[in-house]
Short mmCIF file of C-alpha atoms in Angstrom, two decimals:
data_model
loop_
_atom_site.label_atom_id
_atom_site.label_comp_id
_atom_site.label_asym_id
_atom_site.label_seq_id
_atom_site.Cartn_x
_atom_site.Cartn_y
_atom_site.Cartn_z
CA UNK A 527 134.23 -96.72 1.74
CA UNK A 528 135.53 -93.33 0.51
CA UNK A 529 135.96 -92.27 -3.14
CA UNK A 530 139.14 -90.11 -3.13
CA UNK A 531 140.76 -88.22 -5.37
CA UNK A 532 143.57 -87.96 -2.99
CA UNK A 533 144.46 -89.86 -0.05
CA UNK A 534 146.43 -86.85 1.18
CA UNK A 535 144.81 -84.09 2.94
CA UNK A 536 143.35 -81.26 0.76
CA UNK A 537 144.27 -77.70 2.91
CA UNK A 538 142.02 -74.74 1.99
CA UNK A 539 142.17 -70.67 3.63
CA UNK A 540 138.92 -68.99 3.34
CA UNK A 541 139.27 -65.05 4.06
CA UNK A 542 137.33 -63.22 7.36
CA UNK A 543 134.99 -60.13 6.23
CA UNK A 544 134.07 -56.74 6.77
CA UNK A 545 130.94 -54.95 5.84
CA UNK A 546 131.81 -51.68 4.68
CA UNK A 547 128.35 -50.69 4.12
CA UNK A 548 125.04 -52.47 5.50
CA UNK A 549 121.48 -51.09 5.23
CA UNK A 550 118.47 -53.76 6.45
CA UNK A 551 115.22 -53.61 5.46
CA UNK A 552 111.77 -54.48 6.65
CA UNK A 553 111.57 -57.79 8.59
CA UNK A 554 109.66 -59.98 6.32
CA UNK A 555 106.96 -62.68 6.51
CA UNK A 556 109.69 -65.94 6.68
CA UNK A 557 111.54 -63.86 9.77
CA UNK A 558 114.62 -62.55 7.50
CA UNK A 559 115.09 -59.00 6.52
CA UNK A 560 116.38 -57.98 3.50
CA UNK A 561 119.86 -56.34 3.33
CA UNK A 562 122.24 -54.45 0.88
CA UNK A 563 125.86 -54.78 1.95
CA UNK A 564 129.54 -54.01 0.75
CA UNK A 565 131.52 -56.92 1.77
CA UNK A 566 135.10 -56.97 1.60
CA UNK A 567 137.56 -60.00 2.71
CA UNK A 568 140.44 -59.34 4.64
CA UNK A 569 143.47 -61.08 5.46
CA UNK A 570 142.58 -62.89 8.71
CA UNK A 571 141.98 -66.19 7.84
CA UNK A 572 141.01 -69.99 8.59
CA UNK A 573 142.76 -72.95 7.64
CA UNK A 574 140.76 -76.26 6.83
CA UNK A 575 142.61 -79.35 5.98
CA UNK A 576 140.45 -82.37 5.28
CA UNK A 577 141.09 -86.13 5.39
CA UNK A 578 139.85 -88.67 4.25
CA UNK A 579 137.59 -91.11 6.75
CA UNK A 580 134.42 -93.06 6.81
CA UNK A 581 132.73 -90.87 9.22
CA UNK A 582 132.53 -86.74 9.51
CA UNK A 583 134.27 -85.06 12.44
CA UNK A 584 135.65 -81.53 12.90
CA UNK A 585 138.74 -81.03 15.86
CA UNK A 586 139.90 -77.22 16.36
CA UNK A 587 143.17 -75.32 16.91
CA UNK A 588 144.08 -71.71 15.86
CA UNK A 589 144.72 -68.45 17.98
CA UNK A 590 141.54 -67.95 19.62
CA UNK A 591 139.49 -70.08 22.14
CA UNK A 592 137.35 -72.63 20.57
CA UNK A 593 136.09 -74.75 23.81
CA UNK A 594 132.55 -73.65 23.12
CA UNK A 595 131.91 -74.84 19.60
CA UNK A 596 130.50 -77.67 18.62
CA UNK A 597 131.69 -80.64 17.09
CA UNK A 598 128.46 -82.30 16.00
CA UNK A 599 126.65 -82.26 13.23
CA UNK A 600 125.21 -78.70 13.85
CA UNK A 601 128.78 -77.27 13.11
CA UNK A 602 128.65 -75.09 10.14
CA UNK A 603 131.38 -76.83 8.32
CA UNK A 604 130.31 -80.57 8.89
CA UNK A 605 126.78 -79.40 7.69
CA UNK A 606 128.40 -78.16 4.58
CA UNK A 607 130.64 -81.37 3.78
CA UNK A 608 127.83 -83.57 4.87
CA UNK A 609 125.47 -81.35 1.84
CA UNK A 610 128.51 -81.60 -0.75
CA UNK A 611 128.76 -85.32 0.31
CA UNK A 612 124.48 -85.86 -0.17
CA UNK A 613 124.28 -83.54 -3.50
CA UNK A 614 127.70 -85.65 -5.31
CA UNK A 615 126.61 -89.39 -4.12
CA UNK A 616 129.90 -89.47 -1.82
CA UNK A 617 129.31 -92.71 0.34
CA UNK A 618 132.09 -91.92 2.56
CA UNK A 619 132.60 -88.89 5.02
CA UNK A 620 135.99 -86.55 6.28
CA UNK A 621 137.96 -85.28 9.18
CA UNK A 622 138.00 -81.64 9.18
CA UNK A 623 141.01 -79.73 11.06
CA UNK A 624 140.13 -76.50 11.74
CA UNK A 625 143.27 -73.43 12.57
CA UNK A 626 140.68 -70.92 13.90
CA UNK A 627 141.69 -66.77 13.62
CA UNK A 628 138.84 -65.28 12.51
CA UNK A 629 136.62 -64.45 16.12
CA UNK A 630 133.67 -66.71 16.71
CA UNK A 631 130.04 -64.57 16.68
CA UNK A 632 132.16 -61.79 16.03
CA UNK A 633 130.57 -60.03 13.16
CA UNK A 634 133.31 -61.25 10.64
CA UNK A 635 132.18 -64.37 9.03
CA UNK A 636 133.92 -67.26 10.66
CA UNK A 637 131.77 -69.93 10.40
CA UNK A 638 131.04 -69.27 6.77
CA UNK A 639 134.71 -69.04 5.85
CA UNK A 640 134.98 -72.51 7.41
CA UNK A 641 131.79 -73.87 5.46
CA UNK A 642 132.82 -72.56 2.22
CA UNK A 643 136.46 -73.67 3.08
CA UNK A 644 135.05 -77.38 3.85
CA UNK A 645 132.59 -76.71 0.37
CA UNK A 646 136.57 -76.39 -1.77
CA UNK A 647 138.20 -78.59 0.24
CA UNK A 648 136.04 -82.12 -0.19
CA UNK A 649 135.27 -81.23 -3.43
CA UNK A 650 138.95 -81.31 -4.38
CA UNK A 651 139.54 -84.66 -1.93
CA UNK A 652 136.34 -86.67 -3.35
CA UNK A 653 137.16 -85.27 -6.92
CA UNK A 654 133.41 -84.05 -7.18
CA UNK A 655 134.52 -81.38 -9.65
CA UNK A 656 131.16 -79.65 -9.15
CA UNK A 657 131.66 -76.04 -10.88
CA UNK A 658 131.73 -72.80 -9.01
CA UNK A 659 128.15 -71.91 -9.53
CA UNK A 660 126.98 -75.54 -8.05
CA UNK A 661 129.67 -74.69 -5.08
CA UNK A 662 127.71 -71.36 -4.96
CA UNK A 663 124.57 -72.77 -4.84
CA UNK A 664 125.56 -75.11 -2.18
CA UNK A 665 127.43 -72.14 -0.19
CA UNK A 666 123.87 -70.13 -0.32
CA UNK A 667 122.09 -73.07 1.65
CA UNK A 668 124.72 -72.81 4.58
CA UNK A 669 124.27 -68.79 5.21
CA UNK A 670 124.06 -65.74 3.78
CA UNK A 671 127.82 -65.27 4.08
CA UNK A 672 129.06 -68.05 2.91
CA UNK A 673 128.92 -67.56 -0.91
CA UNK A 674 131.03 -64.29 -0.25
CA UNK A 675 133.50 -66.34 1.77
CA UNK A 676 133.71 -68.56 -1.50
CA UNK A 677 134.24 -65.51 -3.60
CA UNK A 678 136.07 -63.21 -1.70
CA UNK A 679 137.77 -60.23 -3.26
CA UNK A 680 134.76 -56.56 -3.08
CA UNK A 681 131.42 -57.50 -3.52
CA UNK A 682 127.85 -56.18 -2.99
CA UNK A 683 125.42 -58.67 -1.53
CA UNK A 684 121.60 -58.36 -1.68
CA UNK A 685 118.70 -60.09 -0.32
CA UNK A 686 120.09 -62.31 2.49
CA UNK A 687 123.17 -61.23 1.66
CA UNK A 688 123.81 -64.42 -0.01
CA UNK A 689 123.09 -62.29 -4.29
CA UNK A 690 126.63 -61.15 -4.90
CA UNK A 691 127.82 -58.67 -7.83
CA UNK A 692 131.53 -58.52 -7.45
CA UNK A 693 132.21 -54.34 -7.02
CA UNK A 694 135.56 -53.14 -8.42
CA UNK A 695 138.30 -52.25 -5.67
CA UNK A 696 141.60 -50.57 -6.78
CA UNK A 697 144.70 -51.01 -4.44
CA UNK A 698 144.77 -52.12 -0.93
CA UNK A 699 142.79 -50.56 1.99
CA UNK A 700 144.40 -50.47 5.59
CA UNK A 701 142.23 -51.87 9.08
CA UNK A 702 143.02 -52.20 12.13
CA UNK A 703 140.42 -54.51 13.73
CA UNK A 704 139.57 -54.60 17.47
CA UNK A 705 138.81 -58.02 18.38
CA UNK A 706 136.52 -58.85 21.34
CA UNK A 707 136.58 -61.36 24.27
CA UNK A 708 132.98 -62.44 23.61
CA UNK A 709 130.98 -62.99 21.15
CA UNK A 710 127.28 -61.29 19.84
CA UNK A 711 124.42 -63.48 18.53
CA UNK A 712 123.12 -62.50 15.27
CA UNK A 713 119.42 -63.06 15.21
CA UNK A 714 120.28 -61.54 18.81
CA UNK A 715 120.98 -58.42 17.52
CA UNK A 716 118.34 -57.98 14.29
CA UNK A 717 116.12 -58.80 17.20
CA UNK A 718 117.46 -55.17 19.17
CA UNK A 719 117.29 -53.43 15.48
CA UNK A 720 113.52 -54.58 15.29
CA UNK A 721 112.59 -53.64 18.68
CA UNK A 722 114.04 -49.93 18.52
CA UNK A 723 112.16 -49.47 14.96
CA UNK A 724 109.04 -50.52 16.71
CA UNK A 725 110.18 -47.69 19.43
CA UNK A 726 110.53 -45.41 17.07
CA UNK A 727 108.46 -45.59 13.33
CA UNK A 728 109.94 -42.80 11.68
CA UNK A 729 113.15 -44.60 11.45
CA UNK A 730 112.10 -48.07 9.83
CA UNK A 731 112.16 -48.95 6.30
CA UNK A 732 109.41 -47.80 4.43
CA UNK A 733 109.24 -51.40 2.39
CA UNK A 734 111.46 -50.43 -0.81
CA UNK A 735 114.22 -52.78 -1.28
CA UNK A 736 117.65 -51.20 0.30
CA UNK A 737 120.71 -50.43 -1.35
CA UNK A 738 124.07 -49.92 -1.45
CA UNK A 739 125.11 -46.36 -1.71
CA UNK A 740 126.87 -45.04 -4.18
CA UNK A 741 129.43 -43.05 -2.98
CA UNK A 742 131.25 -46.44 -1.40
CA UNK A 743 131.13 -48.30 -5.05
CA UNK A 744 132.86 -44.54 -5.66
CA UNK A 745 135.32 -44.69 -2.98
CA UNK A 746 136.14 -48.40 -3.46
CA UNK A 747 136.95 -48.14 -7.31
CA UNK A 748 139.05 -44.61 -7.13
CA UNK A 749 141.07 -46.83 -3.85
CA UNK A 750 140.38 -43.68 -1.82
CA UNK A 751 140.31 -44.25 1.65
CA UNK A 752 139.18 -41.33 2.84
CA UNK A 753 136.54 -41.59 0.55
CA UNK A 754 135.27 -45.01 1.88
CA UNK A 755 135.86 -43.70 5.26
CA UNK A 756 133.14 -40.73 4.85
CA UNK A 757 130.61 -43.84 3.16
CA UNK A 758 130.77 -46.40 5.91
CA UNK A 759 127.66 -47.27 7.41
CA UNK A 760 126.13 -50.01 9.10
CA UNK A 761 122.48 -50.20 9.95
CA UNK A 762 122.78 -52.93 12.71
CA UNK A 763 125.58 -50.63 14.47
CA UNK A 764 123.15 -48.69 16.90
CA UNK A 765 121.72 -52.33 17.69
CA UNK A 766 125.19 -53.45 18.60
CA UNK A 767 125.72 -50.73 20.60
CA UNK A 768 122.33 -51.14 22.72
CA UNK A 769 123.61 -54.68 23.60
CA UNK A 770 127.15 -54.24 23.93
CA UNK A 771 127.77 -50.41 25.67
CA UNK A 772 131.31 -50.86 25.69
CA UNK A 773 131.90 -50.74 21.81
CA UNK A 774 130.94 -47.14 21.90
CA UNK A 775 134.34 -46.23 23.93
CA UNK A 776 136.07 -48.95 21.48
CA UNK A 777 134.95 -46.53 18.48
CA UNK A 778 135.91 -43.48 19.98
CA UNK A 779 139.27 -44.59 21.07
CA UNK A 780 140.09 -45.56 17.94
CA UNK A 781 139.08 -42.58 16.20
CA UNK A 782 140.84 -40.34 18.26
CA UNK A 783 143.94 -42.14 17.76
CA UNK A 784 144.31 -41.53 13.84
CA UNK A 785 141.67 -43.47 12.54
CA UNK A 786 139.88 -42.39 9.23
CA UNK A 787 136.45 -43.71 10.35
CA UNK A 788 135.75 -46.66 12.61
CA UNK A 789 132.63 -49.37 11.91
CA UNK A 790 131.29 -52.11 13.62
CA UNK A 791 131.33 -54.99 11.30
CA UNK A 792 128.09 -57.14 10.19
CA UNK A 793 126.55 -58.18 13.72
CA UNK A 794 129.91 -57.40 15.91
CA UNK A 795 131.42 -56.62 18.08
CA UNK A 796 134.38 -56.60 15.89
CA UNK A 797 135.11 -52.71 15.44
CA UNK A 798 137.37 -52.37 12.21
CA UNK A 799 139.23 -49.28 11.70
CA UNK A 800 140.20 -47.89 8.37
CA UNK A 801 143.33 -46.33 8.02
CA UNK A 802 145.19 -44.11 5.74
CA UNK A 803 148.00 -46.01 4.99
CA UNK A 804 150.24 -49.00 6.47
CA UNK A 805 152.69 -46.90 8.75
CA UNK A 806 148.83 -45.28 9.76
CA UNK A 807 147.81 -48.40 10.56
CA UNK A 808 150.60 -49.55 12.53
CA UNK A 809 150.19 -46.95 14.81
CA UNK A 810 146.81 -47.24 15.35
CA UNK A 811 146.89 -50.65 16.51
CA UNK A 812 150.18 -49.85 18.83
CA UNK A 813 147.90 -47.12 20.50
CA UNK A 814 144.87 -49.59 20.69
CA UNK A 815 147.35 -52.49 22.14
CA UNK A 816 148.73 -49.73 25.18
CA UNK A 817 144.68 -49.82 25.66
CA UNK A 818 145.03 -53.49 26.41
CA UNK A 819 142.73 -54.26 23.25
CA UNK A 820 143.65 -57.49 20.79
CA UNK A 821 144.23 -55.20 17.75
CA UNK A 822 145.08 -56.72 14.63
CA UNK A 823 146.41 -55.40 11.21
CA UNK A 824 145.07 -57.13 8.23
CA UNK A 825 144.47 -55.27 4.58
CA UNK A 826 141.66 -56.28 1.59
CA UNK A 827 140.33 -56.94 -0.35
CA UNK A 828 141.67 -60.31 -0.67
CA UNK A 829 141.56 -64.27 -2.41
CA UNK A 830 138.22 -66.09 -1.25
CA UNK A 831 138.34 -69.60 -0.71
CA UNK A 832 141.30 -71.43 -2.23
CA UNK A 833 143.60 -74.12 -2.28
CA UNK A 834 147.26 -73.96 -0.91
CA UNK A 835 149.95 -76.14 -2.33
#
């Protein structure tokens, strides 16, 4: 049996990410590192529409190639209806359908949009009505992104990522994001960030807690791009780079055709772009299409997780 608050099915957009800022500290005893990051959510999104149904199942569609994920109960959104379902006494399950735009291992946050778009979505169709701090705690168990995807809008995240302050962003910033044709394995690539620290002492963490810098809070609440371009930073970039070569020449290009600054985002190999304005940004991702690159204009910071009607 399913309890339902609605027999029709509940459709919920979760928002795609960039880090605008990420420093990572020290790997620690459990095998995380602590990290301070500047997320923002842009406007490439996921659609989840959930039905009702006796058992949980996930089926996939969207603009990008989803042969390779799974559809078993190690998918990142079936684990999260599956917790919602255990933590609110729902005896029944759901059938999730899944439009897929944000890339997969790509740095951006897919999964977790999907897990905190399940999280809104059978809460609204089983009429939980847990409030947004039990969604949040929930969200936190997933992944360390997934209680941003639930949020969305500017936001610093410490520890795992997962201890958000929401940071004030005036106006709209401009990216241009170059998507890639594969995908990079997180724990892949802290692993490459650990090894070249070993390689080379002086440039680990010296064990203080990291944090965001100050001059992109700055930059994000004056809505100066410029500013935020000269204040991006990402820790795991050189990491990315070791692994995946080919984003270096992805950077440049884009720099030298107008960019402000360009930044691998979270793990990668997404490289987003920041532009000056929306004509700027247009331009950049005509020059980075002639390349033969899937470019993609989006802006932030934008709505995390909600309902559509």
């Amino acid at each position: 049996m399913t309890i339902a608050a609605t027999d029709e099915a509940v459709h919920v957009r979760a928002p795609g990410k960039i880090n605008l800022f990420m420093r990572v500290g020290a790997l620690q005893a459990d095998g995380y590192h602590d990290v301070a990051t500047a997320y923002q959510a842009v406007s490439l999104y996921e659609d989840v529409r959930a039905w009702p149904d006796d058992e949980f199942s996930v089926s996939f569609g969207g603009s990008i190639d989803t042969s390779g994920l799974p559809v078993d109960g190690s998918n990142l959104a079936i684990k999260a209806a599956k917790l919602l379902a255990r933590t609110a006494g729902v005896p029944g399950g759901v059938h999730l359908e899944i439009d897929k735009h944000v890339p997969i291992a790509g740095g951006m946050g897919g999964g977790s949009a999907d897990a905190a778009a399940t999280l809104v979505a059978c809460d609204a169709l089983w009429g939980t009505a847990l409030s947004k701090e039990e969604l949040h705690a929930l969200a936190a168990k997933l992944g360390a992104d997934v209680p941003f995807a639930l949020t969305g809008g500017t936001a610093v995240g410490t520890g795992r990522g997962d201890r958000l302050s929401p940071a004030l962003a005036t106006g709209s910033f401009h990216w241009v994001l170059a998507l890639a044709e594969f995908g990079l394995s997180t724990p892949g690539v802290y692993r490459e960030l650990d090894r070249r620290r070993e390689e080379r002492p002086e440039s680990a963490p010296r064990g203080i807690s990291p944090v965001v810098d100050v001059a992109v809070l700055q930059a994000l609440r004056a809505g100066d791009a410029r500013r935020l371009a000269d204040a991006l930073h990402n820790d795991l970039q050189v990491a990315a780079l070791d692994v995946a070569p080919g984003l270096g020449g992805i950077l440049e290009l884009g720099e030298s055709n107008g960019a402000l600054a360009g930044i691998v985002s979270g793990s990668g190999p997404t490289v987003a772009f920041l532009a000056d304005s929306t004509d700027a940004a247009l331009e950049l991702q005509v020059a980075l299409s002639a390349a033969r690159l899937n470019a993609v204009h989006v802006h932030g910071p934008v709505h995390g997780a909600r309902i559509m009607r």
